[in-house]
PDB file of C-alpha atoms in Angstrom:
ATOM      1  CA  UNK A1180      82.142 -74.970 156.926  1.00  0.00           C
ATOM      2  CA  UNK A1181      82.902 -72.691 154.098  1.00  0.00           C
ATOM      3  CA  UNK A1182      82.348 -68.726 154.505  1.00  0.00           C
ATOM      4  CA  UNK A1183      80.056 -66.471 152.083  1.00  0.00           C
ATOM      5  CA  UNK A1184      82.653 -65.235 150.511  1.00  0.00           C
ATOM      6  CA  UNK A1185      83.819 -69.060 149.497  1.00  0.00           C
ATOM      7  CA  UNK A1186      80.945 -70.516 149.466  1.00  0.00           C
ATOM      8  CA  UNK A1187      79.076 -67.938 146.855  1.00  0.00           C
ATOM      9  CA  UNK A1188      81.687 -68.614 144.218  1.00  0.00           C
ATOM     10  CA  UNK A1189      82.065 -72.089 144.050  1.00  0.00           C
ATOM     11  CA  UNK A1190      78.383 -72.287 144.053  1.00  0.00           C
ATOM     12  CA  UNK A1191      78.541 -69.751 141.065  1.00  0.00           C
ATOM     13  CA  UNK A1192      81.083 -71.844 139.623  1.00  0.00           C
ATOM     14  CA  UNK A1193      79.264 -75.122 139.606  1.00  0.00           C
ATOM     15  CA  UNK A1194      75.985 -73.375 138.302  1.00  0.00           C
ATOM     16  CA  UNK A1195      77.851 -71.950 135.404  1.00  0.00           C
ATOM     17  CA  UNK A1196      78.805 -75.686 134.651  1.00  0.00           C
ATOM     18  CA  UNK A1197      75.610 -77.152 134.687  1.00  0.00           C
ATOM     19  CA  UNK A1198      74.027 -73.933 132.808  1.00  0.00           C
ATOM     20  CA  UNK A1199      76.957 -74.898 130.569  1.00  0.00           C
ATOM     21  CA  UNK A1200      76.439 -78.717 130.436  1.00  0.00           C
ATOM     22  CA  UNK A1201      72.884 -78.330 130.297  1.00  0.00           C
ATOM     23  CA  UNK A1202      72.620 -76.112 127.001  1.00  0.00           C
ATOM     24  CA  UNK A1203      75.553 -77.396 124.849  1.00  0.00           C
ATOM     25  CA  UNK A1204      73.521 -80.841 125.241  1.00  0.00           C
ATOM     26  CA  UNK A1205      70.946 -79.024 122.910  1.00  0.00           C
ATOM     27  CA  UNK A1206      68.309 -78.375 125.590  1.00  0.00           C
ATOM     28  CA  UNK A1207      66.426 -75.339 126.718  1.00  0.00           C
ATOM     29  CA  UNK A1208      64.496 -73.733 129.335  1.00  0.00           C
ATOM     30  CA  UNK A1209      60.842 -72.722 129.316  1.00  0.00           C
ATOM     31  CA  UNK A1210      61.413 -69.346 131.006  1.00  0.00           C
ATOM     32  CA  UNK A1211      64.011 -68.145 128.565  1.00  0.00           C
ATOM     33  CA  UNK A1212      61.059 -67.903 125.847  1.00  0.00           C
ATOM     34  CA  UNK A1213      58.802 -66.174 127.966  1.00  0.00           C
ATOM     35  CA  UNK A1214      60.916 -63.304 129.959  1.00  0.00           C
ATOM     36  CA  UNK A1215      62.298 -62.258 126.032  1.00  0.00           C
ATOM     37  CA  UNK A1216      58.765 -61.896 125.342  1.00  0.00           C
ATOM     38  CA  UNK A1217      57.937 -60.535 128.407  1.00  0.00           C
ATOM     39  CA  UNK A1218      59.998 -57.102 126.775  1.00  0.00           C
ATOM     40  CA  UNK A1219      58.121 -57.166 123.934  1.00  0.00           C
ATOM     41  CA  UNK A1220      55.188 -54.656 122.807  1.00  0.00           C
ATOM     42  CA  UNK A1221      52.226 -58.025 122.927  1.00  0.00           C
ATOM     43  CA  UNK A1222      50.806 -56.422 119.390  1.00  0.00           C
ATOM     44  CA  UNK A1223      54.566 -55.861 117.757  1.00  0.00           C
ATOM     45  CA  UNK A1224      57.306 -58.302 119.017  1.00  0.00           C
ATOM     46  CA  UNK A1225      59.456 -56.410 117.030  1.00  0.00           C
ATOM     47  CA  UNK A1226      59.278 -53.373 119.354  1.00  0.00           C
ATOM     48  CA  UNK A1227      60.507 -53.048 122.907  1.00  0.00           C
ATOM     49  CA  UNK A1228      58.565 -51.973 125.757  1.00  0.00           C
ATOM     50  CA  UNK A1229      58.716 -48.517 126.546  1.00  0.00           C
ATOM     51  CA  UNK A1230      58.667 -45.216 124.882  1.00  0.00           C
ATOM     52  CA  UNK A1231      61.664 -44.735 122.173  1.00  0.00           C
ATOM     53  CA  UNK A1232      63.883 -42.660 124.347  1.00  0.00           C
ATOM     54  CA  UNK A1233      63.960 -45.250 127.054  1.00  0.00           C
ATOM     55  CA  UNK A1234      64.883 -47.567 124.310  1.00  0.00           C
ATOM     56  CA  UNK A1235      67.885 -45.450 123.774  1.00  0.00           C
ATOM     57  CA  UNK A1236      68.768 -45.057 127.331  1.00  0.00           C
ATOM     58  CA  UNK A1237      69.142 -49.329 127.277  1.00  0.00           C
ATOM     59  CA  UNK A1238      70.919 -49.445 124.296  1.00  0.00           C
ATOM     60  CA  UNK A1239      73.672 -46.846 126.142  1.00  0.00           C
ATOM     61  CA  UNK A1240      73.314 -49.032 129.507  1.00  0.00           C
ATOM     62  CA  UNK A1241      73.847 -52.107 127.304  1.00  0.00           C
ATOM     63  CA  UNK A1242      76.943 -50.218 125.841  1.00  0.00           C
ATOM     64  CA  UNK A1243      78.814 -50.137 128.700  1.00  0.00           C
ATOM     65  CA  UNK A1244      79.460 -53.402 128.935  1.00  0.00           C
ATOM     66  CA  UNK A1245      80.324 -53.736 125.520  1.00  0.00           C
ATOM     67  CA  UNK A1246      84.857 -54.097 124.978  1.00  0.00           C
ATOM     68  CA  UNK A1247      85.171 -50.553 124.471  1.00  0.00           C
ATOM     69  CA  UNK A1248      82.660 -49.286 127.898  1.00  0.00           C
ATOM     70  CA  UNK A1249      84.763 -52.401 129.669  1.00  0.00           C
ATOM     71  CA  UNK A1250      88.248 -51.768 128.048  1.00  0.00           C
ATOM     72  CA  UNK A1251      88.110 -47.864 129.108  1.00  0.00           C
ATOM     73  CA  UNK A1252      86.753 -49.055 132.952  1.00  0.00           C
ATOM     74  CA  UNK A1253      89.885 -51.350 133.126  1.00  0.00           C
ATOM     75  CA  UNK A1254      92.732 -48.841 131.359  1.00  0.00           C
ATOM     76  CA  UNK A1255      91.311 -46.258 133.720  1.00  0.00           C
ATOM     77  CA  UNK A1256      91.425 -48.251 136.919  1.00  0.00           C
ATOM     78  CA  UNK A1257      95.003 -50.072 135.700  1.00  0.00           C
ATOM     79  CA  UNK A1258      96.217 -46.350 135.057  1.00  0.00           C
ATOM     80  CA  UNK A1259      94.749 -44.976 138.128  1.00  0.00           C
ATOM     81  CA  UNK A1260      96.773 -47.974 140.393  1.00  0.00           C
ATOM     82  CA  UNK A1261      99.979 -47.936 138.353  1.00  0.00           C
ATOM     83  CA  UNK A1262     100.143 -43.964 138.988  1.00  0.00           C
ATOM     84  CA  UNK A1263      99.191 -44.703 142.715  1.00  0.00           C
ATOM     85  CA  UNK A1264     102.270 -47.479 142.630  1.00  0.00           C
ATOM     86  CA  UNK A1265     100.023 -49.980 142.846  1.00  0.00           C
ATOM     87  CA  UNK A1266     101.815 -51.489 140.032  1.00  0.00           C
ATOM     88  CA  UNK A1267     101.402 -55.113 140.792  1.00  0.00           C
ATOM     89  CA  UNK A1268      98.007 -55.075 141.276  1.00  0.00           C
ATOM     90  CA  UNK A1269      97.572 -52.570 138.031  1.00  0.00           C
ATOM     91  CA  UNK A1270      98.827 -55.509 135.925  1.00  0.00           C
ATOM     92  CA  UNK A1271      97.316 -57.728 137.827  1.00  0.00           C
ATOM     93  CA  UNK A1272      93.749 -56.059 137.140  1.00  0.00           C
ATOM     94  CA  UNK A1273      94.803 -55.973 133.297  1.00  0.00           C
ATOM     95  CA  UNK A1274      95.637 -59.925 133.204  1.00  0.00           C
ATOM     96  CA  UNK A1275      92.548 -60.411 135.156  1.00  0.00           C
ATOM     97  CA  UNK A1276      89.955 -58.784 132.336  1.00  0.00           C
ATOM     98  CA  UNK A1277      92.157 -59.784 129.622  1.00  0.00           C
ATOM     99  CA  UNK A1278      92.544 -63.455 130.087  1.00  0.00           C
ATOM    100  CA  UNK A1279      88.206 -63.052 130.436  1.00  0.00           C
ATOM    101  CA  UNK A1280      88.470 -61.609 127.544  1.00  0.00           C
ATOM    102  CA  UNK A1281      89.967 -64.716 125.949  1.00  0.00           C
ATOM    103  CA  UNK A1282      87.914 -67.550 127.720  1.00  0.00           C
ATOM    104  CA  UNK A1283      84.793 -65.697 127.053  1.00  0.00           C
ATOM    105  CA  UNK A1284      85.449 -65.438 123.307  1.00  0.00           C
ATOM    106  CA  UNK A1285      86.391 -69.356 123.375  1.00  0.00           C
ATOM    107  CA  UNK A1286      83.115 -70.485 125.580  1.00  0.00           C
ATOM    108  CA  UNK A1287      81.125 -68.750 122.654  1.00  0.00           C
ATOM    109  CA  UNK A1288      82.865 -70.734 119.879  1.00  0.00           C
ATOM    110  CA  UNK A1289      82.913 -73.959 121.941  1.00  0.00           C
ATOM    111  CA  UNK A1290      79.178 -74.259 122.874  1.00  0.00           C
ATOM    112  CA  UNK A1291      77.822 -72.241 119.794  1.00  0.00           C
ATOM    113  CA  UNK A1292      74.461 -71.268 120.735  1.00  0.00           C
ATOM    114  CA  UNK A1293      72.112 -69.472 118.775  1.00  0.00           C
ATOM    115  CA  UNK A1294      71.030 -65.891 119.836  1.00  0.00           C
ATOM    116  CA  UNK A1295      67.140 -65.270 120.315  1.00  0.00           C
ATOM    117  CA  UNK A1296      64.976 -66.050 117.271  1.00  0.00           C
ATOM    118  CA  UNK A1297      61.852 -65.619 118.495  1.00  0.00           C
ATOM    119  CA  UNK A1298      62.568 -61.885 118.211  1.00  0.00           C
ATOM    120  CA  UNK A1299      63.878 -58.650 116.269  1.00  0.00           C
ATOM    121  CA  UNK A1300      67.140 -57.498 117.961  1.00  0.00           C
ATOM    122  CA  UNK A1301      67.507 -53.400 118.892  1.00  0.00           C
ATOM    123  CA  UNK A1302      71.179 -54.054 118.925  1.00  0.00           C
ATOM    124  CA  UNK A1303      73.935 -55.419 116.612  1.00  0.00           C
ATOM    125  CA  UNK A1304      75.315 -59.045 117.316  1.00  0.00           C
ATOM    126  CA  UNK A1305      78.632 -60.908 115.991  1.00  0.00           C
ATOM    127  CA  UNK A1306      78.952 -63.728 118.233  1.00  0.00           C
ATOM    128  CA  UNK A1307      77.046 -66.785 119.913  1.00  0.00           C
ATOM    129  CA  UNK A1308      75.134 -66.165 122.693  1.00  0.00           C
ATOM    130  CA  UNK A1309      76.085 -68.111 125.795  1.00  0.00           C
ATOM    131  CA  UNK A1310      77.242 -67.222 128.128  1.00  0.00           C
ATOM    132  CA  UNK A1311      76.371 -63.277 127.425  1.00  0.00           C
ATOM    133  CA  UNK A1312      79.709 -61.774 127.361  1.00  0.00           C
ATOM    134  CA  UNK A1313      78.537 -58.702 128.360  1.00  0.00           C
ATOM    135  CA  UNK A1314      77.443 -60.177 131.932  1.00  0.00           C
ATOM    136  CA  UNK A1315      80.145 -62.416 131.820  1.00  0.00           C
ATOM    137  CA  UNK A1316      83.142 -59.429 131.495  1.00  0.00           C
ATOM    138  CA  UNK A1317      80.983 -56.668 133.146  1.00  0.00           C
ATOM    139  CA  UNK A1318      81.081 -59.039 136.323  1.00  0.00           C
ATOM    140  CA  UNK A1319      84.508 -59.575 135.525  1.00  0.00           C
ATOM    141  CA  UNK A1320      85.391 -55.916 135.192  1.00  0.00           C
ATOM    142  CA  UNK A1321      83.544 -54.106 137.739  1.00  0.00           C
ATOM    143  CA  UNK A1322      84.189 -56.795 140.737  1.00  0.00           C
ATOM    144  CA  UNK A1323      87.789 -57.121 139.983  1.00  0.00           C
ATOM    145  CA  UNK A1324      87.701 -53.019 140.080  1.00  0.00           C
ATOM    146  CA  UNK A1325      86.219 -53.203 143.377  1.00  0.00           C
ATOM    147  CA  UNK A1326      87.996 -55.843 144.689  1.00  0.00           C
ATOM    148  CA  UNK A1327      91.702 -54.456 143.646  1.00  0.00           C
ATOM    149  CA  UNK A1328      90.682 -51.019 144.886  1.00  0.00           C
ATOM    150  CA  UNK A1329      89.575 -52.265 148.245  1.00  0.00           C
ATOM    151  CA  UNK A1330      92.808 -53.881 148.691  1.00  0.00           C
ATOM    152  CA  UNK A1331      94.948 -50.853 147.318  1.00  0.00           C
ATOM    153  CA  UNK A1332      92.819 -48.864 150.008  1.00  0.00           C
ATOM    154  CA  UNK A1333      92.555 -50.954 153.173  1.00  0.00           C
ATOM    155  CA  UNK A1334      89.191 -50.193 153.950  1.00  0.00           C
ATOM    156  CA  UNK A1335      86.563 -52.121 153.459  1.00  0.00           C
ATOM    157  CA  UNK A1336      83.556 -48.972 153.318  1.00  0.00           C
ATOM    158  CA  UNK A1337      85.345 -48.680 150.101  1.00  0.00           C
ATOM    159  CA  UNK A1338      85.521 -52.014 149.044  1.00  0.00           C
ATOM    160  CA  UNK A1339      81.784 -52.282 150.279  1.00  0.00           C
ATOM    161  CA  UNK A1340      80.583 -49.038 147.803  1.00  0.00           C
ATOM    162  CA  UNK A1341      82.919 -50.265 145.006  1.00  0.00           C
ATOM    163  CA  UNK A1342      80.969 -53.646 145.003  1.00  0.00           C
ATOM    164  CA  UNK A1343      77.869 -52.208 145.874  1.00  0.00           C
ATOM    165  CA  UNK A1344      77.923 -49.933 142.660  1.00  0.00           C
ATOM    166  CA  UNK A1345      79.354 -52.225 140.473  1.00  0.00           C
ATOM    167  CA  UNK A1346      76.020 -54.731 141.033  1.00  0.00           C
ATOM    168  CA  UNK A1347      73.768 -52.253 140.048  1.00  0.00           C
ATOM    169  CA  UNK A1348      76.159 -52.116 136.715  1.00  0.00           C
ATOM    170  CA  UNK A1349      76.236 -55.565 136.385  1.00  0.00           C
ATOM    171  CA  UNK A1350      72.728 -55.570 136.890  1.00  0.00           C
ATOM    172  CA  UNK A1351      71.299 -53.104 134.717  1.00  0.00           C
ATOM    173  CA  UNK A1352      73.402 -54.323 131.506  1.00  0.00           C
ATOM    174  CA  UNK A1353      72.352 -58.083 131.940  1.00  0.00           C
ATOM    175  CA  UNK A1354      69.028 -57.264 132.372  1.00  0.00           C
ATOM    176  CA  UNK A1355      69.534 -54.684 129.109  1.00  0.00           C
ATOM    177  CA  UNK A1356      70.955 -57.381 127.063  1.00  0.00           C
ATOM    178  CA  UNK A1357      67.594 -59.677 127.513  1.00  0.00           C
ATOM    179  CA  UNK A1358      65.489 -56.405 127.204  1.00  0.00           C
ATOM    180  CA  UNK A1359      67.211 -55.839 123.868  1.00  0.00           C
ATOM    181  CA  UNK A1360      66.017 -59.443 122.341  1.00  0.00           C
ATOM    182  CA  UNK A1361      70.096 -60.595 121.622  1.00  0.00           C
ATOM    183  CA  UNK A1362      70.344 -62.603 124.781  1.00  0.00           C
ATOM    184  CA  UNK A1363      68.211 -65.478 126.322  1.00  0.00           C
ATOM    185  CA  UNK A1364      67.874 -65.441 130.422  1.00  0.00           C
ATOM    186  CA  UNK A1365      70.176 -68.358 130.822  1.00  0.00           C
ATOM    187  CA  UNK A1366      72.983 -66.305 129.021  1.00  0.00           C
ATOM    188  CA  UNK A1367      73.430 -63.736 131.272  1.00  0.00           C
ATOM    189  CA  UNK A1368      72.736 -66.234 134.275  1.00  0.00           C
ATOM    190  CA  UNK A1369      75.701 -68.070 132.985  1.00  0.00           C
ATOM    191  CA  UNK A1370      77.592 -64.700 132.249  1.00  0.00           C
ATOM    192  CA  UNK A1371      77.260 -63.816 135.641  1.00  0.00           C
ATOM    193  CA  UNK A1372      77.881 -67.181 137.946  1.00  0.00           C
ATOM    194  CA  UNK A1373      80.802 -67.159 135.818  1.00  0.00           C
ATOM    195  CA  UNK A1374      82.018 -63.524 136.467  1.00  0.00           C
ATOM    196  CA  UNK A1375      81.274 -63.869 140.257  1.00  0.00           C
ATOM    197  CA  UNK A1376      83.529 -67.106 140.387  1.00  0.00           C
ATOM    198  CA  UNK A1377      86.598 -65.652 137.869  1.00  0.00           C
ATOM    199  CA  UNK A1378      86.869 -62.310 139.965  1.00  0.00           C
ATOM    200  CA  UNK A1379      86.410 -63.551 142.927  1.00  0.00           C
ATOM    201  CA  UNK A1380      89.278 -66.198 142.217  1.00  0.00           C
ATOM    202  CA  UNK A1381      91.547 -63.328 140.622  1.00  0.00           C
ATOM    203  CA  UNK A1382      90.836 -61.167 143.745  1.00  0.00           C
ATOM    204  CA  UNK A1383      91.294 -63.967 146.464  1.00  0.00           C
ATOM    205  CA  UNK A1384      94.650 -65.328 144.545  1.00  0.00           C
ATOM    206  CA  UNK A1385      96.237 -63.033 142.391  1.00  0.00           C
ATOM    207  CA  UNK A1386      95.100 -59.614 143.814  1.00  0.00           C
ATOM    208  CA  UNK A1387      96.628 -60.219 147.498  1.00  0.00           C
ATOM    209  CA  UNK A1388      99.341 -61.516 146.002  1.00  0.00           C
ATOM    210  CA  UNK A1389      99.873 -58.782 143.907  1.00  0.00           C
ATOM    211  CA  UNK A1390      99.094 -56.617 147.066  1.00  0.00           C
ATOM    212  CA  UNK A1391     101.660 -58.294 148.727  1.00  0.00           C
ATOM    213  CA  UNK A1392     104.420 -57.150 146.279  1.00  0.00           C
ATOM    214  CA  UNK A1393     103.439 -53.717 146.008  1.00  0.00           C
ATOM    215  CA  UNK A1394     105.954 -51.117 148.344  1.00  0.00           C
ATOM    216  CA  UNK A1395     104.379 -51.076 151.697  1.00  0.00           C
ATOM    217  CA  UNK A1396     104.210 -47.212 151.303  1.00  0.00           C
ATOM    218  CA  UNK A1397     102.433 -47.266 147.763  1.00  0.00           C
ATOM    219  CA  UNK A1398      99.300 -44.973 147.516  1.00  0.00           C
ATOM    220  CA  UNK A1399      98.602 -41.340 146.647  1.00  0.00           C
ATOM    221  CA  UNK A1400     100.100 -39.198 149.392  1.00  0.00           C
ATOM    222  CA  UNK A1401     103.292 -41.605 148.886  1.00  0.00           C
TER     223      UNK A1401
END
């Protein structure tokens, strides 16, 4: 019987495919409608819930899963393992978001769905919407973070607080992106069983191999 920690990402996997299947095919759900509405002022769809500066506060949440908020996260934590001689898991990290990066940008072109029309959007868009690349490299980011720095430390309170912050992360920006009116539900559904299943599979594969070939002695007080 597979573990969790198996079983969890291939299920993630094989939702993201039928999300996937499901909405190139044309089709829709029900839901997605109503929880983009369910942000909206009910006299002014064009207005967010909340007072303006909350507004704000979303549009910086929803900012740090944007390429620059992710890019900085991954130079950072590359940096931060190549300095601590970690240097096969540092570029390991690196091809990890990167190679996201690419297959998120090519999911978009390939299934070509159309962002929410029903209404205004609080933030600029220049792609298609599914899967959300924000969930989709935000889960890819922050879990491959946590994942690389748990095995770089060899202790798994760390690992557990690296994961457990990067959730609420991954969390807050999905939900932001749906809050914002540029992303239905099922985007950042599919954005995240995707993430879960591509860092999970970098951590599991390349980062203990990458582990494996870093000096036995690597880490700061080396």
């Amino acid at each position: 019987m597979l573990k969790p920690r198996f079983l969890i990402p291939v299920a993630a996997a094989f939702a993201f495919l039928g999300l996937a299947l499901f909405i190139a095919s044309g089709r829709s759900f029900a839901f997605d409608r109503s929880l983009v509405l369910l942000f909206r002022e009910s006299d002014d769809l064009s207005m967010p819930l909340g007072p303006a500066w909350f507004r704000e506060a979303m549009r910086d949440v929803t900012a740090l899963g944007s390429f620059v908020g992710l890019g900085m996260m991954t130079i950072a934590a590359s940096l931060t393992l190549w300095l601590c001689r970690y240097r096969h898991l540092s570029i390991g990290l690196a091809i990890t978001v990167i190679s996201a990066t690419l297959v998120s940008t090519g999911l978009k072109i390939l299934i070509g769905r159309d962002r929410p029309d029903i209404v205004e959007h609080a933030a600029l868009t220049f792609t298609a919407s599914f899967p959300s690349g924000h969930a989709f490299l935000s889960a890819v980011t922050m879990l491959s973070i946590a994942g690389f720095i748990g095995l770089a430390s060899h202790r798994d309170d760390i690992a557990r607080l690296c994961i457990w912050l990067a959730w609420v992360m991954i969390v807050l920006i999905g939900v932001s992106r749906v809050y914002l009116g540029v992303h239905w539900p099922t985007d950042v559904i599919g954005g995240w069983c995707l993430g879960i299943a591509w860092s999970s599979l970098a951590v599991a594969l390349l980062g203990r191999k990458m582990a494996a070939a870093d000096p036995p002695d690597a880490g700061p007080g080396a």
